[in-house]
């Protein structure tokens, strides 16, 4: 397993276990995060502190969550993973989803790294 893959798997493990320090362990201080759903950007963040705040808020929304890597590709300037995502809601959301409902999605994440193997940019697409 190469260094990038080790970093990505550590991030996913932290995410699945609600372990924010582990999620942030390999982030650059000026990390850029973007979430895209159905071709619409739903969230953008800059900086480790902003990401930490968002991750702490998101923990309240789910009683459990799991990203499973189904494929991984390492290209010259980024790595891309495809994931299966499942989660159980811990709160009601406006509209049709309620506490206890299950969410299942397929998506991909693109990780861009600094020269010293810190995650510089994370793009989540579903």
Short mmCIF file of N, CA, C and O in Angstrom, two decimals:
data_model
loop_
_atom_site.label_atom_id
_atom_site.label_comp_id
_atom_site.label_asym_id
_atom_site.label_seq_id
_atom_site.Cartn_x
_atom_site.Cartn_y
_atom_site.Cartn_z
N UNK A 1 0.85 -1.17 0.00
CA UNK A 1 0.00 0.00 0.00
C UNK A 1 0.90 1.24 0.00
O UNK A 1 1.81 1.35 0.81
N UNK A 2 0.63 2.16 -0.93
CA UNK A 2 1.47 3.35 -0.97
C UNK A 2 1.02 4.36 0.09
O UNK A 2 -0.01 4.20 0.74
N UNK A 3 1.81 5.41 0.28
CA UNK A 3 1.56 6.39 1.33
C UNK A 3 0.20 7.07 1.15
O UNK A 3 -0.55 7.25 2.12
N UNK A 4 -0.14 7.46 -0.08
CA UNK A 4 -1.44 8.11 -0.31
C UNK A 4 -2.59 7.21 0.11
O UNK A 4 -3.54 7.64 0.74
N UNK A 5 -2.50 5.93 -0.27
CA UNK A 5 -3.58 5.00 0.07
C UNK A 5 -3.69 4.83 1.58
O UNK A 5 -4.80 4.78 2.13
N UNK A 6 -2.57 4.77 2.25
CA UNK A 6 -2.55 4.66 3.71
C UNK A 6 -3.26 5.88 4.34
O UNK A 6 -4.08 5.74 5.26
N UNK A 7 -2.97 7.07 3.83
CA UNK A 7 -3.58 8.30 4.33
C UNK A 7 -5.09 8.30 4.07
O UNK A 7 -5.88 8.64 4.96
N UNK A 8 -5.50 7.91 2.88
CA UNK A 8 -6.93 7.87 2.53
C UNK A 8 -7.66 6.86 3.42
O UNK A 8 -8.73 7.16 3.97
N UNK A 9 -7.09 5.68 3.59
CA UNK A 9 -7.74 4.66 4.43
C UNK A 9 -7.82 5.12 5.89
O UNK A 9 -8.80 4.83 6.58
N UNK A 10 -6.83 5.85 6.36
CA UNK A 10 -6.86 6.39 7.72
C UNK A 10 -8.00 7.42 7.85
O UNK A 10 -8.74 7.42 8.83
N UNK A 11 -8.14 8.29 6.85
CA UNK A 11 -9.22 9.28 6.85
C UNK A 11 -10.59 8.59 6.88
O UNK A 11 -11.46 8.94 7.68
N UNK A 12 -10.79 7.60 6.01
CA UNK A 12 -12.07 6.88 5.93
C UNK A 12 -12.36 6.17 7.25
O UNK A 12 -13.49 6.20 7.75
N UNK A 13 -11.36 5.55 7.85
CA UNK A 13 -11.54 4.88 9.13
C UNK A 13 -11.95 5.89 10.20
O UNK A 13 -12.87 5.63 11.00
N UNK A 14 -11.30 7.04 10.23
CA UNK A 14 -11.68 8.09 11.17
C UNK A 14 -13.12 8.54 10.95
O UNK A 14 -13.88 8.73 11.89
N UNK A 15 -13.48 8.72 9.68
CA UNK A 15 -14.85 9.13 9.34
C UNK A 15 -15.86 8.10 9.85
O UNK A 15 -16.83 8.44 10.51
N UNK A 16 -15.61 6.83 9.54
CA UNK A 16 -16.55 5.77 9.91
C UNK A 16 -16.71 5.65 11.43
O UNK A 16 -17.77 5.25 11.91
N UNK A 17 -15.66 5.99 12.17
CA UNK A 17 -15.66 5.84 13.62
C UNK A 17 -15.92 7.16 14.37
O UNK A 17 -15.70 7.22 15.58
N UNK A 18 -16.35 8.20 13.65
CA UNK A 18 -16.61 9.51 14.26
C UNK A 18 -15.38 10.02 15.01
O UNK A 18 -15.50 10.66 16.06
N UNK A 19 -14.19 9.72 14.50
CA UNK A 19 -12.93 10.09 15.13
C UNK A 19 -12.34 11.28 14.38
O UNK A 19 -11.56 11.12 13.43
N UNK A 20 -12.73 12.49 14.80
CA UNK A 20 -12.34 13.70 14.07
C UNK A 20 -10.82 13.92 14.09
O UNK A 20 -10.24 14.23 13.05
N UNK A 21 -10.13 13.74 15.22
CA UNK A 21 -8.66 13.90 15.17
C UNK A 21 -8.01 12.99 14.12
O UNK A 21 -7.08 13.40 13.43
N UNK A 22 -8.50 11.77 14.00
CA UNK A 22 -7.95 10.84 13.00
C UNK A 22 -8.27 11.33 11.58
O UNK A 22 -7.44 11.24 10.68
N UNK A 23 -9.48 11.84 11.39
CA UNK A 23 -9.86 12.37 10.07
C UNK A 23 -8.93 13.50 9.66
O UNK A 23 -8.54 13.61 8.50
N UNK A 24 -8.57 14.36 10.61
CA UNK A 24 -7.78 15.56 10.33
C UNK A 24 -6.27 15.32 10.35
O UNK A 24 -5.51 16.21 9.98
N UNK A 25 -5.84 14.15 10.77
CA UNK A 25 -4.42 13.89 11.02
C UNK A 25 -3.52 14.22 9.83
O UNK A 25 -2.40 14.70 10.00
N UNK A 26 -4.00 13.96 8.63
CA UNK A 26 -3.15 14.14 7.43
C UNK A 26 -3.62 15.30 6.56
O UNK A 26 -3.27 15.36 5.38
N UNK A 27 -4.39 16.22 7.12
CA UNK A 27 -4.84 17.41 6.38
C UNK A 27 -3.79 18.50 6.44
O UNK A 27 -3.18 18.74 7.49
N UNK A 28 -3.62 19.20 5.33
CA UNK A 28 -2.85 20.44 5.33
C UNK A 28 -3.66 21.47 6.12
O UNK A 28 -4.89 21.41 6.16
N UNK A 29 -2.99 22.43 6.74
CA UNK A 29 -3.69 23.46 7.52
C UNK A 29 -4.69 24.24 6.67
O UNK A 29 -5.72 24.67 7.16
N UNK A 30 -4.37 24.42 5.38
CA UNK A 30 -5.24 25.20 4.49
C UNK A 30 -6.06 24.29 3.56
O UNK A 30 -6.35 24.64 2.43
N UNK A 31 -6.45 23.12 4.09
CA UNK A 31 -7.27 22.16 3.33
C UNK A 31 -8.46 22.87 2.68
O UNK A 31 -9.07 23.76 3.28
N UNK A 32 -8.76 22.47 1.45
CA UNK A 32 -9.96 22.95 0.76
C UNK A 32 -10.89 21.75 0.61
O UNK A 32 -10.47 20.70 0.14
N UNK A 33 -12.14 21.93 1.00
CA UNK A 33 -13.13 20.87 0.91
C UNK A 33 -14.31 21.36 0.10
O UNK A 33 -14.75 22.50 0.24
N UNK A 34 -14.81 20.47 -0.76
CA UNK A 34 -16.00 20.79 -1.55
C UNK A 34 -16.86 19.54 -1.63
O UNK A 34 -16.36 18.44 -1.86
N UNK A 35 -18.17 19.72 -1.43
CA UNK A 35 -19.13 18.64 -1.56
C UNK A 35 -20.07 18.96 -2.71
O UNK A 35 -20.63 20.06 -2.76
N UNK A 36 -20.24 18.00 -3.61
CA UNK A 36 -21.11 18.18 -4.77
C UNK A 36 -22.14 17.05 -4.77
O UNK A 36 -21.77 15.87 -4.72
N UNK A 37 -23.42 17.41 -4.81
CA UNK A 37 -24.51 16.43 -4.90
C UNK A 37 -25.35 16.76 -6.11
O UNK A 37 -25.78 17.91 -6.27
N UNK A 38 -25.57 15.76 -6.95
CA UNK A 38 -26.38 15.96 -8.16
C UNK A 38 -25.91 17.17 -8.96
O UNK A 38 -26.72 18.00 -9.39
N UNK A 39 -24.60 17.29 -9.13
CA UNK A 39 -23.96 18.36 -9.90
C UNK A 39 -24.14 19.76 -9.31
O UNK A 39 -23.96 20.76 -10.00
N UNK A 40 -24.50 19.85 -8.03
CA UNK A 40 -24.64 21.14 -7.36
C UNK A 40 -23.70 21.16 -6.15
O UNK A 40 -23.71 20.24 -5.33
N UNK A 41 -22.88 22.22 -6.05
CA UNK A 41 -22.00 22.37 -4.90
C UNK A 41 -22.85 22.71 -3.68
O UNK A 41 -23.56 23.71 -3.67
N UNK A 42 -22.80 21.84 -2.66
CA UNK A 42 -23.62 22.03 -1.47
C UNK A 42 -22.82 22.55 -0.28
O UNK A 42 -23.40 23.02 0.70
N UNK A 43 -21.50 22.46 -0.35
CA UNK A 43 -20.67 22.91 0.76
C UNK A 43 -19.25 23.15 0.28
O UNK A 43 -18.73 22.39 -0.53
N UNK A 44 -18.65 24.23 0.74
CA UNK A 44 -17.23 24.50 0.52
C UNK A 44 -16.66 25.01 1.83
O UNK A 44 -17.30 25.78 2.54
N UNK A 45 -15.46 24.55 2.14
CA UNK A 45 -14.78 24.96 3.36
C UNK A 45 -13.31 25.19 3.05
O UNK A 45 -12.74 24.52 2.17
N UNK A 46 -12.69 26.09 3.80
CA UNK A 46 -11.25 26.28 3.70
C UNK A 46 -10.66 26.27 5.09
O UNK A 46 -11.16 26.96 5.98
N UNK A 47 -9.64 25.46 5.26
CA UNK A 47 -8.92 25.42 6.53
C UNK A 47 -9.34 24.27 7.42
O UNK A 47 -10.49 23.84 7.41
N UNK A 48 -8.36 23.79 8.16
CA UNK A 48 -8.57 22.66 9.06
C UNK A 48 -9.61 22.96 10.14
O UNK A 48 -10.43 22.11 10.47
N UNK A 49 -9.60 24.19 10.68
CA UNK A 49 -10.56 24.54 11.73
C UNK A 49 -11.99 24.53 11.22
O UNK A 49 -12.90 24.04 11.90
N UNK A 50 -12.21 25.06 10.03
CA UNK A 50 -13.56 25.07 9.44
C UNK A 50 -14.03 23.64 9.18
O UNK A 50 -15.20 23.31 9.42
N UNK A 51 -13.12 22.78 8.71
CA UNK A 51 -13.49 21.39 8.46
C UNK A 51 -13.83 20.70 9.78
O UNK A 51 -14.81 19.96 9.87
N UNK A 52 -13.04 20.95 10.82
CA UNK A 52 -13.29 20.35 12.13
C UNK A 52 -14.68 20.75 12.64
O UNK A 52 -15.44 19.90 13.10
N UNK A 53 -15.02 22.03 12.53
CA UNK A 53 -16.33 22.50 12.98
C UNK A 53 -17.46 21.81 12.24
O UNK A 53 -18.45 21.38 12.84
N UNK A 54 -17.31 21.68 10.92
CA UNK A 54 -18.34 21.03 10.12
C UNK A 54 -18.44 19.55 10.49
O UNK A 54 -19.54 19.00 10.62
N UNK A 55 -17.31 18.89 10.70
CA UNK A 55 -17.30 17.47 11.06
C UNK A 55 -17.96 17.25 12.42
O UNK A 55 -18.69 16.27 12.61
N UNK A 56 -17.72 18.16 13.36
CA UNK A 56 -18.34 18.05 14.68
C UNK A 56 -19.86 18.20 14.59
O UNK A 56 -20.60 17.47 15.24
N UNK A 57 -20.34 19.14 13.78
CA UNK A 57 -21.79 19.31 13.59
C UNK A 57 -22.40 18.09 12.92
O UNK A 57 -23.47 17.63 13.31
N UNK A 58 -21.72 17.55 11.91
CA UNK A 58 -22.25 16.42 11.15
C UNK A 58 -22.39 15.17 12.02
O UNK A 58 -23.26 14.33 11.76
N UNK A 59 -21.57 15.05 13.06
CA UNK A 59 -21.66 13.88 13.94
C UNK A 59 -23.04 13.76 14.57
O UNK A 59 -23.50 12.66 14.83
N UNK A 60 -23.70 14.89 14.80
CA UNK A 60 -25.01 14.88 15.44
C UNK A 60 -26.11 14.37 14.52
O UNK A 60 -27.18 13.99 14.98
N UNK A 61 -25.86 14.36 13.22
CA UNK A 61 -26.89 13.99 12.24
C UNK A 61 -27.05 12.49 12.05
O UNK A 61 -28.05 12.04 11.51
N UNK A 62 -26.03 11.71 12.44
CA UNK A 62 -26.03 10.27 12.13
C UNK A 62 -25.79 9.44 13.39
O UNK A 62 -24.92 9.76 14.20
N UNK A 63 -26.54 8.35 13.53
CA UNK A 63 -26.26 7.42 14.62
C UNK A 63 -25.18 6.43 14.20
O UNK A 63 -24.46 5.91 15.04
N UNK A 64 -25.07 6.19 12.92
CA UNK A 64 -23.94 5.44 12.37
C UNK A 64 -23.76 5.85 10.92
O UNK A 64 -24.67 6.40 10.29
N UNK A 65 -22.55 5.63 10.42
CA UNK A 65 -22.25 5.95 9.02
C UNK A 65 -21.04 5.14 8.60
O UNK A 65 -20.18 4.82 9.42
N UNK A 66 -21.00 4.80 7.32
CA UNK A 66 -19.89 3.99 6.84
C UNK A 66 -19.64 4.26 5.37
O UNK A 66 -20.55 4.17 4.55
N UNK A 67 -18.40 4.60 5.08
CA UNK A 67 -17.94 4.68 3.70
C UNK A 67 -17.10 3.43 3.44
O UNK A 67 -16.20 3.11 4.22
N UNK A 68 -17.42 2.73 2.35
CA UNK A 68 -16.65 1.56 1.95
C UNK A 68 -16.02 1.86 0.60
O UNK A 68 -16.72 2.20 -0.36
N UNK A 69 -14.70 1.75 0.54
CA UNK A 69 -13.99 2.00 -0.72
C UNK A 69 -14.21 0.82 -1.64
O UNK A 69 -13.94 -0.33 -1.29
N UNK A 70 -14.74 1.10 -2.85
CA UNK A 70 -14.96 0.03 -3.83
C UNK A 70 -13.88 0.03 -4.92
O UNK A 70 -13.68 -0.98 -5.58
N UNK A 71 -13.21 1.17 -5.10
CA UNK A 71 -12.06 1.22 -6.02
C UNK A 71 -11.20 2.41 -5.65
O UNK A 71 -11.68 3.37 -5.03
N UNK A 72 -9.93 2.32 -6.03
CA UNK A 72 -8.99 3.40 -5.75
C UNK A 72 -8.02 3.50 -6.92
O UNK A 72 -7.56 2.49 -7.43
N UNK A 73 -7.79 4.73 -7.37
CA UNK A 73 -6.85 4.99 -8.46
C UNK A 73 -5.90 6.10 -8.01
O UNK A 73 -6.35 7.12 -7.49
N UNK A 74 -4.62 5.89 -8.25
CA UNK A 74 -3.63 6.92 -7.95
C UNK A 74 -3.11 7.46 -9.28
O UNK A 74 -2.54 6.72 -10.06
N UNK A 75 -3.34 8.74 -9.50
CA UNK A 75 -2.84 9.39 -10.70
C UNK A 75 -1.70 10.32 -10.28
O UNK A 75 -1.40 10.45 -9.10
N UNK A 76 -1.08 10.97 -11.24
CA UNK A 76 0.13 11.72 -10.91
C UNK A 76 -0.10 12.81 -9.87
O UNK A 76 0.71 12.97 -8.96
N UNK A 77 -1.21 13.54 -9.94
CA UNK A 77 -1.38 14.65 -9.01
C UNK A 77 -2.60 14.53 -8.10
O UNK A 77 -2.91 15.45 -7.36
N UNK A 78 -3.28 13.40 -8.13
CA UNK A 78 -4.38 13.17 -7.20
C UNK A 78 -4.72 11.69 -7.13
O UNK A 78 -4.25 10.89 -7.95
N UNK A 79 -5.52 11.33 -6.14
CA UNK A 79 -6.03 9.97 -6.00
C UNK A 79 -7.55 10.06 -5.95
O UNK A 79 -8.11 11.00 -5.39
N UNK A 80 -8.20 9.07 -6.56
CA UNK A 80 -9.66 9.05 -6.63
C UNK A 80 -10.17 7.72 -6.09
O UNK A 80 -9.66 6.67 -6.46
N UNK A 81 -11.15 7.80 -5.20
CA UNK A 81 -11.78 6.58 -4.70
C UNK A 81 -13.26 6.60 -5.05
O UNK A 81 -13.87 7.66 -5.14
N UNK A 82 -13.79 5.42 -5.28
CA UNK A 82 -15.24 5.27 -5.40
C UNK A 82 -15.70 4.61 -4.11
O UNK A 82 -15.01 3.74 -3.56
N UNK A 83 -16.86 5.07 -3.62
CA UNK A 83 -17.34 4.57 -2.33
C UNK A 83 -18.81 4.17 -2.40
O UNK A 83 -19.58 4.68 -3.20
N UNK A 84 -19.15 3.25 -1.52
CA UNK A 84 -20.53 2.98 -1.15
C UNK A 84 -20.70 3.62 0.22
O UNK A 84 -19.85 3.46 1.10
N UNK A 85 -21.78 4.37 0.39
CA UNK A 85 -22.02 5.09 1.63
C UNK A 85 -23.36 4.67 2.20
O UNK A 85 -24.36 4.59 1.48
N UNK A 86 -23.35 4.37 3.48
CA UNK A 86 -24.61 4.08 4.16
C UNK A 86 -24.58 4.75 5.52
O UNK A 86 -23.52 4.87 6.15
N UNK A 87 -25.73 5.23 5.95
CA UNK A 87 -25.83 5.92 7.23
C UNK A 87 -27.25 5.80 7.76
O UNK A 87 -28.20 5.59 7.00
N UNK A 88 -27.37 5.96 9.08
CA UNK A 88 -28.67 6.02 9.74
C UNK A 88 -28.81 7.40 10.36
O UNK A 88 -27.92 7.85 11.09
N UNK A 89 -29.92 8.06 10.06
CA UNK A 89 -30.14 9.41 10.57
C UNK A 89 -30.44 9.40 12.06
O UNK A 89 -31.20 8.55 12.55
N UNK A 90 -29.85 10.36 12.77
CA UNK A 90 -30.08 10.51 14.21
C UNK A 90 -31.08 11.61 14.51
O UNK A 90 -31.52 11.76 15.65
N UNK A 91 -31.45 12.38 13.49
CA UNK A 91 -32.40 13.49 13.65
C UNK A 91 -33.34 13.52 12.45
O UNK A 91 -33.03 12.98 11.39
N UNK A 92 -34.46 14.20 12.60
CA UNK A 92 -35.37 14.44 11.49
C UNK A 92 -34.82 15.59 10.65
O UNK A 92 -34.28 16.56 11.19
N UNK A 93 -34.97 15.51 9.34
CA UNK A 93 -34.61 16.59 8.43
C UNK A 93 -35.88 17.11 7.77
O UNK A 93 -36.83 16.35 7.56
N UNK A 94 -35.92 18.40 7.44
CA UNK A 94 -37.09 18.92 6.74
C UNK A 94 -37.32 18.12 5.45
O UNK A 94 -36.38 17.75 4.77
N UNK A 95 -38.56 17.85 5.16
CA UNK A 95 -38.87 17.06 3.97
C UNK A 95 -39.23 15.65 4.36
O UNK A 95 -39.96 15.44 5.31
N UNK A 96 -38.66 14.70 3.66
CA UNK A 96 -39.15 13.33 3.80
C UNK A 96 -38.28 12.42 4.66
O UNK A 96 -38.70 11.31 4.96
N UNK A 97 -37.08 12.83 5.06
CA UNK A 97 -36.23 11.91 5.81
C UNK A 97 -36.36 12.16 7.32
O UNK A 97 -36.40 13.29 7.77
N UNK A 98 -36.45 11.08 8.05
CA UNK A 98 -36.71 11.14 9.49
C UNK A 98 -35.65 10.35 10.26
O UNK A 98 -34.98 9.48 9.71
N UNK A 99 -35.58 10.64 11.54
CA UNK A 99 -34.69 9.90 12.44
C UNK A 99 -34.92 8.40 12.27
O UNK A 99 -36.07 7.95 12.22
N UNK A 100 -33.83 7.65 12.15
CA UNK A 100 -33.92 6.20 11.96
C UNK A 100 -33.91 5.77 10.51
O UNK A 100 -33.67 4.60 10.22
N UNK A 101 -34.17 6.70 9.58
CA UNK A 101 -34.13 6.36 8.15
C UNK A 101 -32.70 6.03 7.74
O UNK A 101 -31.73 6.61 8.25
N UNK A 102 -32.58 5.12 6.80
CA UNK A 102 -31.28 4.73 6.25
C UNK A 102 -31.04 5.48 4.95
O UNK A 102 -31.96 5.69 4.16
N UNK A 103 -29.80 5.88 4.75
CA UNK A 103 -29.37 6.53 3.50
C UNK A 103 -28.35 5.60 2.86
O UNK A 103 -27.44 5.12 3.54
N UNK A 104 -28.48 5.38 1.56
CA UNK A 104 -27.50 4.61 0.80
C UNK A 104 -27.17 5.39 -0.46
O UNK A 104 -28.06 5.74 -1.22
N UNK A 105 -25.90 5.67 -0.65
CA UNK A 105 -25.44 6.42 -1.82
C UNK A 105 -24.19 5.78 -2.39
O UNK A 105 -23.46 5.07 -1.70
N UNK A 106 -23.95 6.08 -3.65
CA UNK A 106 -22.67 5.79 -4.28
C UNK A 106 -22.04 7.12 -4.60
O UNK A 106 -22.73 8.08 -4.93
N UNK A 107 -20.74 7.19 -4.47
CA UNK A 107 -20.07 8.45 -4.76
C UNK A 107 -18.61 8.24 -5.01
O UNK A 107 -18.12 7.11 -5.11
N UNK A 108 -17.92 9.36 -5.11
CA UNK A 108 -16.47 9.29 -5.24
C UNK A 108 -15.85 10.48 -4.52
O UNK A 108 -16.52 11.50 -4.30
N UNK A 109 -14.62 10.30 -4.12
CA UNK A 109 -13.86 11.36 -3.47
C UNK A 109 -12.54 11.50 -4.21
O UNK A 109 -11.93 10.50 -4.59
N UNK A 110 -12.14 12.74 -4.40
CA UNK A 110 -10.86 13.03 -5.06
C UNK A 110 -9.98 13.75 -4.04
O UNK A 110 -10.39 14.77 -3.47
N UNK A 111 -8.81 13.19 -3.80
CA UNK A 111 -7.85 13.72 -2.84
C UNK A 111 -6.65 14.27 -3.61
O UNK A 111 -6.03 13.56 -4.39
N UNK A 112 -6.32 15.54 -3.36
CA UNK A 112 -5.12 16.16 -3.91
C UNK A 112 -4.15 16.34 -2.74
O UNK A 112 -4.56 16.75 -1.65
N UNK A 113 -2.88 16.04 -2.98
CA UNK A 113 -1.88 16.02 -1.91
C UNK A 113 -0.80 17.07 -2.11
O UNK A 113 -0.46 17.43 -3.23
N UNK A 114 -0.22 17.52 -0.99
CA UNK A 114 0.96 18.38 -1.02
C UNK A 114 2.18 17.50 -1.28
O UNK A 114 2.10 16.27 -1.25
N UNK A 115 3.32 18.13 -1.50
CA UNK A 115 4.55 17.37 -1.72
C UNK A 115 4.94 16.52 -0.52
O UNK A 115 5.58 15.49 -0.67
N UNK A 116 4.54 16.95 0.68
CA UNK A 116 4.87 16.18 1.88
C UNK A 116 3.70 15.29 2.34
O UNK A 116 3.58 14.94 3.51
N UNK A 117 2.85 14.90 1.38
CA UNK A 117 1.77 13.93 1.61
C UNK A 117 0.73 14.37 2.62
O UNK A 117 0.22 13.57 3.41
N UNK A 118 0.36 15.64 2.59
CA UNK A 118 -0.79 16.12 3.34
C UNK A 118 -1.93 16.30 2.35
O UNK A 118 -1.72 16.64 1.18
N UNK A 119 -3.17 16.08 2.81
CA UNK A 119 -4.33 16.27 1.94
C UNK A 119 -4.57 17.77 1.79
O UNK A 119 -4.88 18.45 2.74
N UNK A 120 -4.39 18.25 0.56
CA UNK A 120 -4.54 19.68 0.25
C UNK A 120 -5.98 20.02 -0.13
O UNK A 120 -6.49 21.08 0.20
N UNK A 121 -6.61 19.07 -0.85
CA UNK A 121 -7.97 19.30 -1.30
C UNK A 121 -8.72 17.98 -1.28
O UNK A 121 -8.19 16.95 -1.64
N UNK A 122 -9.98 18.07 -0.83
CA UNK A 122 -10.86 16.90 -0.80
C UNK A 122 -12.17 17.30 -1.48
O UNK A 122 -12.82 18.26 -1.06
N UNK A 123 -12.51 16.57 -2.51
CA UNK A 123 -13.73 16.81 -3.27
C UNK A 123 -14.60 15.57 -3.14
O UNK A 123 -14.19 14.48 -3.53
N UNK A 124 -15.78 15.71 -2.53
CA UNK A 124 -16.74 14.61 -2.40
C UNK A 124 -17.86 14.82 -3.41
O UNK A 124 -18.47 15.90 -3.45
N UNK A 125 -18.14 13.78 -4.19
CA UNK A 125 -19.15 13.87 -5.25
C UNK A 125 -20.12 12.71 -5.10
O UNK A 125 -19.71 11.55 -5.01
N UNK A 126 -21.42 13.04 -5.04
CA UNK A 126 -22.43 11.97 -4.99
C UNK A 126 -23.63 12.35 -5.84
O UNK A 126 -23.74 13.48 -6.30
#
